Amino acid sequence: MAPKHQAPRGTRDLLPDETALWRMVEAQARGVLERYGYGEIRTPMFEDYELFARSAGESSDVVQKEMYRFRDLGDRDLALRPEFTAGVMRAYLEHGLGGRARVHRLWSMGPVFRYGRPQKGRYRQFAQLNCELVGSAASGADVEMIALFVDLYEAWGFPDLTVLVNSVGQPATRRAYGDRLREWLAPVRGQLGADSQQRLVTNPLRVLDTKDEGDLALLAGLGTMPRLVDTLDAEDRAHWDDVRAGLEAAGIAYEIDHGLVRGLDYYTRTAFEVHDRSLGAQSALGGGGRYDGLIEMLGGPPTPGVGFAIGLDRALLVLEQRGVRADNSRTVCLVAMEGTRAAATALARELRREFAVETDVDARGFSAQMKAAGKSGARWLVVLGEDEWKRGEVALKDSETGAQVTLARTALADALRERMRDRGEDR
Ligand code: HAM
């Protein structure tokens, strides 16, 4: 019989096998964030609709088509967050953080909501890891941000991703550039898809963001695209040059992508993204940039900022495709015989003060337990044979190397500790 209810379209359940990998990825990220001196900020999952509409931009897809907007029982106009930045800046102002320190480094992790068309790597509820550096207009802040961005992926085992960077200037520069783009696109205007035609009117830069194959072919057939960086004013130009020099000095590989415009309206100057081609159309693993006008737009004093968000679902998809599994190097599986079951229960309790321990609660036979241990992926196997137990001994097996030793039961915890430390896995 089919179940009566299913998870809403565009949402998914993560089962224990999957959450184990998620937790590993989250823990690795927390380590990197801590080493960069970032503090965690947790903001509500919903805010006033107006906050998101103003910050992301009325003409952005996120506001136009993707917002989970609702009225609560008190008739408030609210929306589930489609991203973190707006809420984090709202909190920054509400708590007067700007008055407490010049620079704030803030990170958040959790679900965000966008009503898009679901497909692989695109969900209506997905998770982001979001970082913001608020209070510095210096190019060094952009460079630190991009370094953190890259180092997070590196910690997850994405060794050779390239960051795409561009400068999107100021709103006025973009308006002027938009006019040049309209001219450039004029010959194919009537052939573009409906979405791009609409964008050509409201925000021509967004045409560059199209995923439509037909549109992309038309763009490719046009002559050399005018470049946004060629229309930057002197200060933005100097900032752009400094950011690139800083990235080079930091040894961060990057490519300039003149078509990179980002989907949210608040960006100024630096914009960046990371892509992974194995994801197909939804290839953006993460992105961000500078947003020097955002806090002022939300009613605060002029305050520069730069940040990014990583789409965790997409990062996890890539890791799963590559066969990365959760770290079981600290997991011990106890296998007991008929005569050692009671002892195994006590031993498991004792070891659980320090280690992750799995045991069989069903009193199954030896081979069923061994099979389950293999499936669980536990790195360490402790077998409590009846004769050995009588002698005060247990067998310890490393399931990765197959090496097995018999040792005194009293020496077991020390032996496990030592082995985990030897492998640099004592984290
Ligand atoms: P964004 O580029 O809109 O930036 O989103 C960041 C990442 O979230 C994307 O690169 C992608 O990996 C992931 N993502 C977006 N939509 C979906 C979806 N429907 N399903 C799965 N993953 C998705 C921002 O959100 C900005 N707030 C980043 C930022 C922070 N800029 C400055 N500070």
Tab-separated table of C-alpha atoms and ligand atoms in Angstrom:
chain	number	residue	atom	x	y	z
A	1	MET	CA	0.000	0.000	0.000
A	2	ALA	CA	1.379	3.415	-0.930
A	3	PRO	CA	1.910	5.684	2.069
A	4	LYS	CA	-0.673	8.458	2.409
A	5	HIS	CA	1.854	11.231	2.751
A	6	GLN	CA	5.055	12.104	1.004
A	7	ALA	CA	7.591	14.826	1.690
A	8	PRO	CA	6.495	18.044	-0.062
A	9	ARG	CA	7.807	18.472	-3.618
A	10	GLY	CA	11.346	19.822	-3.610
A	11	THR	CA	12.099	18.663	-0.066
A	12	ARG	CA	13.833	15.483	1.074
A	13	ASP	CA	14.477	13.392	4.098
A	14	LEU	CA	18.066	12.700	5.019
A	15	LEU	CA	18.372	9.225	6.523
A	16	PRO	CA	21.073	8.223	9.046
A	17	ASP	CA	23.481	7.008	6.338
A	18	GLU	CA	23.301	10.437	4.727
A	19	THR	CA	23.265	12.535	7.883
A	20	ALA	CA	26.481	10.826	8.980
A	21	LEU	CA	28.214	12.338	5.953
A	22	TRP	CA	26.454	15.681	6.510
A	23	ARG	CA	27.673	15.796	10.100
A	24	MET	CA	31.204	15.024	9.031
A	25	VAL	CA	31.096	17.834	6.453
A	26	GLU	CA	29.587	20.229	9.009
A	27	ALA	CA	32.201	19.353	11.622
A	28	GLN	CA	35.038	19.887	9.142
A	29	ALA	CA	33.536	23.287	8.234
A	30	ARG	CA	33.258	24.318	11.889
A	31	GLY	CA	36.954	23.559	12.329
A	32	VAL	CA	37.948	25.797	9.401
A	33	LEU	CA	35.594	28.597	10.548
A	34	GLU	CA	37.015	28.490	14.031
A	35	ARG	CA	40.559	28.736	12.703
A	36	TYR	CA	39.545	31.797	10.656
A	37	GLY	CA	38.061	33.405	13.777
A	38	TYR	CA	34.421	33.369	12.697
A	39	GLY	CA	31.600	33.378	15.252
A	40	GLU	CA	28.271	31.672	14.708
A	41	ILE	CA	25.080	33.713	14.386
A	42	ARG	CA	21.659	32.048	14.317
A	43	THR	CA	18.808	34.105	12.928
A	44	PRO	CA	15.125	33.136	12.458
A	45	MET	CA	14.055	30.996	9.529
A	46	PHE	CA	11.438	33.598	8.630
A	47	GLU	CA	11.542	37.379	8.557
A	48	ASP	CA	9.417	40.241	7.251
A	49	TYR	CA	8.840	39.710	3.542
A	50	GLU	CA	9.911	43.300	2.945
A	51	LEU	CA	13.418	42.653	4.291
A	52	PHE	CA	14.090	40.030	1.626
A	53	ALA	CA	12.320	41.928	-1.148
A	54	ARG	CA	14.391	45.054	-0.508
A	55	SER	CA	17.748	43.341	-0.170
A	56	ALA	CA	17.616	40.679	-2.898
A	57	GLY	CA	15.995	43.152	-5.314
A	58	GLU	CA	12.413	43.313	-6.577
A	59	SER	CA	13.448	42.145	-10.046
A	60	SER	CA	15.487	39.139	-8.888
A	61	ASP	CA	14.154	35.631	-9.547
A	62	VAL	CA	14.348	34.944	-5.838
A	63	VAL	CA	11.812	37.678	-5.084
A	64	GLN	CA	9.754	37.439	-8.259
A	65	LYS	CA	9.247	33.700	-8.404
A	66	GLU	CA	10.803	31.843	-5.528
A	67	MET	CA	9.671	33.341	-2.244
A	68	TYR	CA	7.769	31.312	0.329
A	69	ARG	CA	5.622	34.262	1.360
A	70	PHE	CA	2.794	33.879	3.864
A	71	ARG	CA	0.601	35.730	6.318
A	72	ASP	CA	0.586	34.533	9.889
A	73	LEU	CA	-2.477	34.515	12.125
A	74	GLY	CA	-1.693	38.108	13.135
A	75	ASP	CA	-1.785	39.092	9.444
A	76	ARG	CA	1.952	39.803	9.295
A	77	ASP	CA	3.550	39.645	5.855
A	78	LEU	CA	6.377	37.150	6.307
A	79	ALA	CA	8.589	34.908	4.207
A	80	LEU	CA	10.774	31.863	4.805
A	81	ARG	CA	14.369	32.964	4.308
A	82	PRO	CA	15.598	32.451	0.729
A	83	GLU	CA	19.156	33.235	1.914
A	84	PHE	CA	20.981	34.284	5.100
A	85	THR	CA	22.554	37.637	4.279
A	86	ALA	CA	19.463	39.838	4.712
A	87	GLY	CA	18.585	38.328	8.095
A	88	VAL	CA	22.184	38.514	9.323
A	89	MET	CA	22.389	42.212	8.374
A	90	ARG	CA	19.028	42.856	10.044
A	91	ALA	CA	20.392	41.257	13.227
A	92	TYR	CA	23.684	43.171	12.892
A	93	LEU	CA	21.725	46.441	12.942
A	94	GLU	CA	19.161	45.366	15.531
A	95	HIS	CA	21.884	44.474	18.045
A	96	GLY	CA	24.119	47.439	17.210
A	97	LEU	CA	27.056	45.157	16.412
A	98	GLY	CA	28.681	47.950	14.410
A	99	GLY	CA	29.113	49.947	17.635
A	100	ARG	CA	30.820	47.063	19.445
A	101	ALA	CA	33.674	46.285	17.066
A	102	ARG	CA	34.821	47.556	13.722
A	103	VAL	CA	34.838	44.213	11.982
A	104	HIS	CA	32.572	41.234	12.540
A	105	ARG	CA	33.120	37.764	11.145
A	106	LEU	CA	29.889	35.770	11.221
A	107	TRP	CA	28.836	32.377	9.965
A	108	SER	CA	25.519	30.504	9.865
A	109	MET	CA	24.387	27.117	8.698
A	110	GLY	CA	20.872	25.840	8.135
A	111	PRO	CA	17.906	25.487	5.831
A	112	VAL	CA	16.837	28.121	3.310
A	113	PHE	CA	13.790	28.031	1.045
A	114	ARG	CA	13.247	28.888	-2.607
A	115	TYR	CA	10.237	27.918	-4.669
A	116	GLY	CA	12.133	26.800	-7.782
A	117	ARG	CA	11.549	23.924	-10.190
A	118	PRO	CA	13.050	20.931	-8.393
A	119	GLN	CA	15.735	18.889	-10.118
A	120	LYS	CA	19.013	17.257	-9.184
A	121	GLY	CA	20.888	19.725	-6.991
A	122	ARG	CA	17.951	22.120	-6.844
A	123	TYR	CA	15.501	21.859	-3.986
A	124	ARG	CA	12.838	24.010	-2.397
A	125	GLN	CA	14.402	23.482	1.005
A	126	PHE	CA	18.170	23.282	0.929
A	127	ALA	CA	21.020	24.029	3.314
A	128	GLN	CA	23.571	26.785	3.101
A	129	LEU	CA	26.760	27.495	4.952
A	130	ASN	CA	26.889	31.289	4.990
A	131	CYS	CA	29.780	33.583	5.968
A	132	GLU	CA	29.897	37.353	6.248
A	133	LEU	CA	32.735	39.752	7.008
A	134	VAL	CA	31.101	43.052	7.932
A	135	GLY	CA	32.858	46.389	8.461
A	136	SER	CA	35.811	46.394	6.074
A	137	ALA	CA	35.931	47.871	2.584
A	138	ALA	CA	39.546	46.777	2.070
A	139	SER	CA	40.477	44.367	-0.700
A	140	GLY	CA	42.099	42.249	2.026
A	141	ALA	CA	38.605	41.410	3.270
A	142	ASP	CA	37.592	40.094	-0.162
A	143	VAL	CA	40.777	38.038	-0.302
A	144	GLU	CA	40.237	36.590	3.187
A	145	MET	CA	36.684	35.697	2.235
A	146	ILE	CA	37.716	33.928	-0.951
A	147	ALA	CA	40.530	32.149	0.913
A	148	LEU	CA	38.010	30.892	3.481
A	149	PHE	CA	35.651	29.864	0.684
A	150	VAL	CA	38.377	27.807	-0.996
A	151	ASP	CA	39.715	26.369	2.272
A	152	LEU	CA	36.266	25.052	3.209
A	153	TYR	CA	36.090	23.100	-0.056
A	154	GLU	CA	39.649	21.958	0.437
A	155	ALA	CA	38.811	20.612	3.904
A	156	TRP	CA	36.030	18.574	2.268
A	157	GLY	CA	38.417	17.147	-0.312
A	158	PHE	CA	37.730	19.334	-3.358
A	159	PRO	CA	41.395	19.998	-4.105
A	160	ASP	CA	41.294	21.696	-7.476
A	161	LEU	CA	38.256	23.857	-7.737
A	162	THR	CA	38.681	27.174	-9.459
A	163	VAL	CA	37.025	30.312	-8.237
A	164	LEU	CA	35.437	32.500	-10.864
A	165	VAL	CA	35.681	36.209	-10.098
A	166	ASN	CA	34.377	39.395	-11.589
A	167	SER	CA	33.717	42.947	-10.485
A	168	VAL	CA	30.135	44.152	-10.803
A	169	GLY	CA	30.985	47.755	-9.855
A	170	GLN	CA	28.289	50.026	-8.441
A	171	PRO	CA	24.591	50.216	-9.319
A	172	ALA	CA	25.269	53.242	-11.561
A	173	THR	CA	28.077	51.409	-13.405
A	174	ARG	CA	25.756	48.471	-13.911
A	175	ARG	CA	23.022	50.664	-15.335
A	176	ALA	CA	25.464	52.097	-17.891
A	177	TYR	CA	26.786	48.616	-18.657
A	178	GLY	CA	23.176	47.388	-18.988
A	179	ASP	CA	22.642	49.882	-21.806
A	180	ARG	CA	25.730	48.582	-23.592
A	181	LEU	CA	24.482	45.033	-23.156
A	182	ARG	CA	21.089	45.948	-24.631
A	183	GLU	CA	22.878	47.277	-27.704
A	184	TRP	CA	25.007	44.169	-27.926
A	185	LEU	CA	21.950	41.911	-27.610
A	186	ALA	CA	19.788	43.932	-30.019
A	187	PRO	CA	20.441	41.696	-33.071
A	188	VAL	CA	19.038	38.596	-31.271
A	189	ARG	CA	16.466	40.374	-29.163
A	190	GLY	CA	13.403	38.828	-30.864
A	191	GLN	CA	14.884	35.295	-30.744
A	192	LEU	CA	15.653	35.148	-27.026
A	193	GLY	CA	13.397	33.157	-24.698
A	194	ALA	CA	10.546	34.923	-22.906
A	195	ASP	CA	12.485	35.098	-19.628
A	196	SER	CA	15.518	36.730	-21.223
A	197	GLN	CA	13.345	39.178	-23.156
A	198	GLN	CA	11.745	40.211	-19.886
A	199	ARG	CA	15.174	40.534	-18.263
A	200	LEU	CA	16.425	42.609	-21.142
A	201	VAL	CA	13.869	45.208	-20.072
A	202	THR	CA	14.127	44.969	-16.269
A	203	ASN	CA	17.752	43.982	-15.690
A	204	PRO	CA	19.793	43.177	-18.807
A	205	LEU	CA	22.731	41.791	-16.769
A	206	ARG	CA	20.553	38.860	-15.795
A	207	VAL	CA	20.394	37.767	-19.422
A	208	LEU	CA	24.018	36.688	-18.926
A	209	ASP	CA	22.785	34.384	-16.176
A	210	THR	CA	20.444	32.454	-18.469
A	211	LYS	CA	20.524	28.663	-18.358
A	212	ASP	CA	18.407	28.379	-21.524
A	213	GLU	CA	20.365	26.415	-24.166
A	214	GLY	CA	18.838	28.371	-27.050
A	215	ASP	CA	19.719	31.685	-25.435
A	216	LEU	CA	23.250	30.514	-24.695
A	217	ALA	CA	23.751	29.540	-28.338
A	218	LEU	CA	22.509	32.965	-29.454
A	219	LEU	CA	24.874	34.739	-27.063
A	220	ALA	CA	27.781	32.604	-28.243
A	221	GLY	CA	27.019	33.643	-31.831
A	222	LEU	CA	27.297	37.345	-31.083
A	223	GLY	CA	30.544	39.308	-31.336
A	224	THR	CA	32.784	40.064	-28.361
A	225	MET	CA	30.685	40.804	-25.296
A	226	PRO	CA	31.210	44.212	-23.702
A	227	ARG	CA	32.936	43.715	-20.357
A	228	LEU	CA	31.676	45.117	-17.092
A	229	VAL	CA	35.215	45.591	-15.780
A	230	ASP	CA	35.891	48.002	-18.653
A	231	THR	CA	33.196	50.342	-17.345
A	232	LEU	CA	34.391	50.459	-13.710
A	233	ASP	CA	35.225	53.835	-12.197
A	234	ALA	CA	38.765	54.497	-10.948
A	235	GLU	CA	38.143	53.410	-7.341
A	236	ASP	CA	36.350	50.208	-8.277
A	237	ARG	CA	39.048	49.496	-10.824
A	238	ALA	CA	41.767	49.916	-8.165
A	239	HIS	CA	39.843	47.629	-5.794
A	240	TRP	CA	39.482	45.021	-8.555
A	241	ASP	CA	43.228	45.175	-9.283
A	242	ASP	CA	44.035	44.879	-5.552
A	243	VAL	CA	41.758	41.882	-5.072
A	244	ARG	CA	43.392	40.024	-7.947
A	245	ALA	CA	46.881	40.893	-6.690
A	246	GLY	CA	45.850	39.714	-3.204
A	247	LEU	CA	44.543	36.406	-4.552
A	248	GLU	CA	47.774	35.843	-6.415
A	249	ALA	CA	49.836	36.668	-3.329
A	250	ALA	CA	47.743	34.201	-1.323
A	251	GLY	CA	48.295	31.496	-3.951
A	252	ILE	CA	44.593	31.168	-4.762
A	253	ALA	CA	43.848	29.991	-8.288
A	254	TYR	CA	41.080	31.977	-9.965
A	255	GLU	CA	39.626	32.687	-13.354
A	256	ILE	CA	38.030	35.918	-14.447
A	257	ASP	CA	34.490	35.376	-15.712
A	258	HIS	CA	33.236	38.542	-17.380
A	259	GLY	CA	29.719	37.138	-17.518
A	260	LEU	CA	29.484	36.485	-13.777
A	261	VAL	CA	26.719	38.767	-12.469
A	262	ARG	CA	25.120	36.826	-9.553
A	263	GLY	CA	21.390	36.495	-8.973
A	264	LEU	CA	20.871	38.913	-6.078
A	265	ASP	CA	20.848	42.684	-6.458
A	266	TYR	CA	22.893	43.825	-3.467
A	267	TYR	CA	26.358	43.102	-4.850
A	268	THR	CA	28.971	45.789	-5.459
A	269	ARG	CA	32.524	45.339	-6.709
A	270	THR	CA	33.772	41.768	-6.226
A	271	ALA	CA	31.545	38.827	-7.151
A	272	PHE	CA	32.683	35.204	-7.085
A	273	GLU	CA	31.428	31.645	-7.552
A	274	VAL	CA	32.697	28.105	-7.579
A	275	HIS	CA	31.313	25.548	-10.026
A	276	ASP	CA	31.558	21.803	-10.423
A	277	ARG	CA	30.751	20.528	-13.879
A	278	SER	CA	29.695	17.107	-12.626
A	279	LEU	CA	26.506	18.749	-11.352
A	280	GLY	CA	25.269	19.618	-14.848
A	281	ALA	CA	22.972	22.638	-15.071
A	282	GLN	CA	22.971	23.296	-11.339
A	283	SER	CA	26.730	23.600	-11.280
A	284	ALA	CA	27.170	26.474	-8.807
A	285	LEU	CA	28.501	25.024	-5.574
A	286	GLY	CA	28.636	28.397	-3.907
A	287	GLY	CA	28.925	32.084	-4.492
A	288	GLY	CA	29.137	35.481	-2.941
A	289	GLY	CA	30.618	38.911	-3.158
A	290	ARG	CA	30.793	42.386	-1.721
A	291	TYR	CA	27.625	44.283	-0.742
A	292	ASP	CA	28.753	47.741	0.359
A	293	GLY	CA	25.332	49.394	0.029
A	294	LEU	CA	23.167	46.751	1.699
A	295	ILE	CA	23.320	47.828	5.340
A	296	GLU	CA	22.599	51.428	4.409
A	297	MET	CA	19.666	50.288	2.297
A	298	LEU	CA	18.305	48.529	5.382
A	299	GLY	CA	18.442	51.792	7.357
A	300	GLY	CA	21.891	51.479	8.933
A	301	PRO	CA	25.009	53.643	8.628
A	302	PRO	CA	27.158	53.108	5.523
A	303	THR	CA	28.881	49.802	6.307
A	304	PRO	CA	30.778	47.667	3.832
A	305	GLY	CA	30.575	43.889	3.821
A	306	VAL	CA	31.575	40.814	1.876
A	307	GLY	CA	30.354	37.249	2.142
A	308	PHE	CA	29.375	34.002	0.472
A	309	ALA	CA	27.112	31.012	0.806
A	310	ILE	CA	27.879	27.428	-0.053
A	311	GLY	CA	25.042	25.147	-1.151
A	312	LEU	CA	25.650	22.175	1.101
A	313	ASP	CA	23.270	19.832	-0.764
A	314	ARG	CA	25.321	20.293	-3.905
A	315	ALA	CA	28.655	19.854	-2.139
A	316	LEU	CA	27.310	16.648	-0.588
A	317	LEU	CA	26.056	15.386	-3.955
A	318	VAL	CA	29.550	15.694	-5.372
A	319	LEU	CA	31.090	13.939	-2.363
A	320	GLU	CA	28.529	11.109	-2.582
A	321	GLN	CA	29.184	10.737	-6.311
A	322	ARG	CA	32.852	10.345	-5.482
A	323	GLY	CA	32.090	7.628	-2.962
A	324	VAL	CA	33.198	9.624	0.084
A	325	ARG	CA	31.862	7.965	3.218
A	326	ALA	CA	31.397	9.221	6.740
A	327	ASP	CA	34.401	8.804	8.955
A	328	ASN	CA	34.026	5.589	10.962
A	329	SER	CA	37.546	5.638	12.283
A	330	ARG	CA	36.355	6.059	15.867
A	331	THR	CA	33.590	3.468	15.704
A	332	VAL	CA	34.023	0.178	17.518
A	333	CYS	CA	31.732	-2.780	16.902
A	334	LEU	CA	31.472	-5.342	19.713
A	335	VAL	CA	30.770	-8.920	18.653
A	336	ALA	CA	29.689	-11.231	21.468
A	337	MET	CA	29.218	-15.034	21.807
A	338	GLU	CA	26.434	-16.794	23.625
A	339	GLY	CA	28.422	-16.832	26.871
A	340	THR	CA	29.740	-13.257	26.707
A	341	ARG	CA	26.564	-11.283	25.940
A	342	ALA	CA	26.094	-9.909	29.434
A	343	ALA	CA	29.763	-8.963	29.586
A	344	ALA	CA	29.485	-7.251	26.209
A	345	THR	CA	26.672	-5.028	27.447
A	346	ALA	CA	28.769	-3.864	30.397
A	347	LEU	CA	31.896	-3.425	28.269
A	348	ALA	CA	29.949	-1.392	25.670
A	349	ARG	CA	28.693	0.966	28.374
A	350	GLU	CA	32.175	1.430	29.707
A	351	LEU	CA	33.728	2.078	26.278
A	352	ARG	CA	30.946	4.503	25.318
A	353	ARG	CA	32.340	7.034	27.764
A	354	GLU	CA	34.989	7.578	25.152
A	355	PHE	CA	34.266	5.779	21.880
A	356	ALA	CA	31.357	5.232	19.520
A	357	VAL	CA	30.320	1.627	20.158
A	358	GLU	CA	27.846	-0.547	18.296
A	359	THR	CA	26.455	-3.792	19.698
A	360	ASP	CA	23.840	-6.319	18.723
A	361	VAL	CA	20.681	-6.120	20.835
A	362	ASP	CA	18.950	-9.062	19.146
A	363	ALA	CA	21.176	-11.818	20.535
A	364	ARG	CA	21.943	-13.013	17.007
A	365	GLY	CA	24.593	-15.558	16.142
A	366	PHE	CA	28.259	-14.818	15.499
A	367	SER	CA	28.090	-14.737	11.685
A	368	ALA	CA	25.030	-12.436	11.616
A	369	GLN	CA	26.851	-10.052	13.929
A	370	MET	CA	30.006	-10.157	11.823
A	371	LYS	CA	27.962	-9.425	8.709
A	372	ALA	CA	26.271	-6.468	10.411
A	373	ALA	CA	29.660	-5.186	11.592
A	374	GLY	CA	30.958	-5.282	8.014
A	375	LYS	CA	27.904	-3.407	6.748
A	376	SER	CA	28.140	-0.765	9.461
A	377	GLY	CA	31.591	0.219	8.254
A	378	ALA	CA	32.926	0.357	11.842
A	379	ARG	CA	36.686	0.606	11.716
A	380	TRP	CA	37.355	-1.447	14.846
A	381	LEU	CA	35.986	-4.857	15.713
A	382	VAL	CA	36.216	-6.238	19.223
A	383	VAL	CA	35.359	-9.930	19.443
A	384	LEU	CA	34.509	-11.400	22.829
A	385	GLY	CA	35.231	-15.116	22.405
A	386	GLU	CA	34.120	-17.307	25.311
A	387	ASP	CA	37.502	-18.909	26.025
A	388	GLU	CA	39.408	-15.636	25.600
A	389	TRP	CA	36.997	-13.837	27.898
A	390	LYS	CA	37.567	-16.451	30.589
A	391	ARG	CA	41.278	-15.721	30.291
A	392	GLY	CA	40.543	-11.949	30.558
A	393	GLU	CA	41.315	-11.342	26.902
A	394	VAL	CA	39.601	-9.906	23.816
A	395	ALA	CA	40.445	-9.833	20.106
A	396	LEU	CA	40.837	-6.447	18.437
A	397	LYS	CA	40.661	-6.264	14.659
A	398	ASP	CA	41.332	-3.339	12.365
A	399	SER	CA	38.735	-3.877	9.655
A	400	GLU	CA	40.637	-1.717	7.186
A	401	THR	CA	43.997	-3.478	7.320
A	402	GLY	CA	42.723	-6.826	8.585
A	403	ALA	CA	45.365	-6.814	11.364
A	404	GLN	CA	44.196	-8.611	14.496
A	405	VAL	CA	45.676	-8.871	17.993
A	406	THR	CA	44.625	-10.548	21.212
A	407	LEU	CA	45.061	-8.377	24.268
A	408	ALA	CA	44.074	-8.088	27.896
A	409	ARG	CA	40.564	-6.755	28.345
A	410	THR	CA	41.959	-4.124	30.716
A	411	ALA	CA	44.311	-2.885	27.984
A	412	LEU	CA	41.545	-2.476	25.382
A	413	ALA	CA	40.699	1.210	25.914
A	414	ASP	CA	44.388	2.169	25.858
A	415	ALA	CA	44.946	0.149	22.688
A	416	LEU	CA	42.002	1.789	20.909
A	417	ARG	CA	43.085	5.245	22.010
A	418	GLU	CA	46.613	4.642	20.846
A	419	ARG	CA	45.558	3.308	17.456
A	420	MET	CA	43.198	6.210	16.817
A	421	ARG	CA	45.907	8.662	17.783
A	422	ASP	CA	48.543	6.915	15.644
A	423	ARG	CA	46.352	7.379	12.615
A	424	GLY	CA	45.910	11.067	13.320
A	425	GLU	CA	42.240	10.383	13.793
A	426	ASP	CA	41.983	11.492	17.378
A	427	ARG	CA	39.944	14.546	16.509
B	1	HAM	P1	23.323	32.275	-3.940
B	1	HAM	O1	24.304	32.223	-5.071
B	1	HAM	O2	21.937	32.678	-4.241
B	1	HAM	O3	23.962	33.251	-2.858
B	1	HAM	O4	23.295	30.869	-3.224
B	1	HAM	C1	24.473	30.238	-2.784
B	1	HAM	C2	24.476	28.758	-3.122
B	1	HAM	O5	23.291	28.134	-2.630
B	1	HAM	C3	24.456	28.447	-4.612
B	1	HAM	O6	25.740	28.554	-5.169
B	1	HAM	C4	23.964	27.009	-4.610
B	1	HAM	O7	25.026	26.104	-4.344
B	1	HAM	C5	23.028	26.983	-3.426
B	1	HAM	N1	21.626	27.001	-3.916
B	1	HAM	C6	20.922	28.054	-4.374
B	1	HAM	N2	19.671	27.680	-4.717
B	1	HAM	C7	19.588	26.353	-4.454
B	1	HAM	C8	18.548	25.370	-4.574
B	1	HAM	N3	17.329	25.689	-5.004
B	1	HAM	N4	18.820	24.097	-4.192
B	1	HAM	C9	20.046	23.755	-3.730
B	1	HAM	N5	21.057	24.631	-3.594
B	1	HAM	C10	20.837	25.910	-3.945
B	1	HAM	C11	23.345	33.623	-1.687
B	1	HAM	O8	22.414	33.026	-1.213
B	1	HAM	C12	23.989	34.794	-0.998
B	1	HAM	N6	23.234	35.102	0.227
B	1	HAM	C13	25.452	34.510	-0.687
B	1	HAM	C14	26.120	35.641	0.010
B	1	HAM	C15	26.414	35.733	1.333
B	1	HAM	N7	26.521	36.766	-0.555
B	1	HAM	C16	27.041	37.544	0.364
B	1	HAM	N8	26.971	36.938	1.524
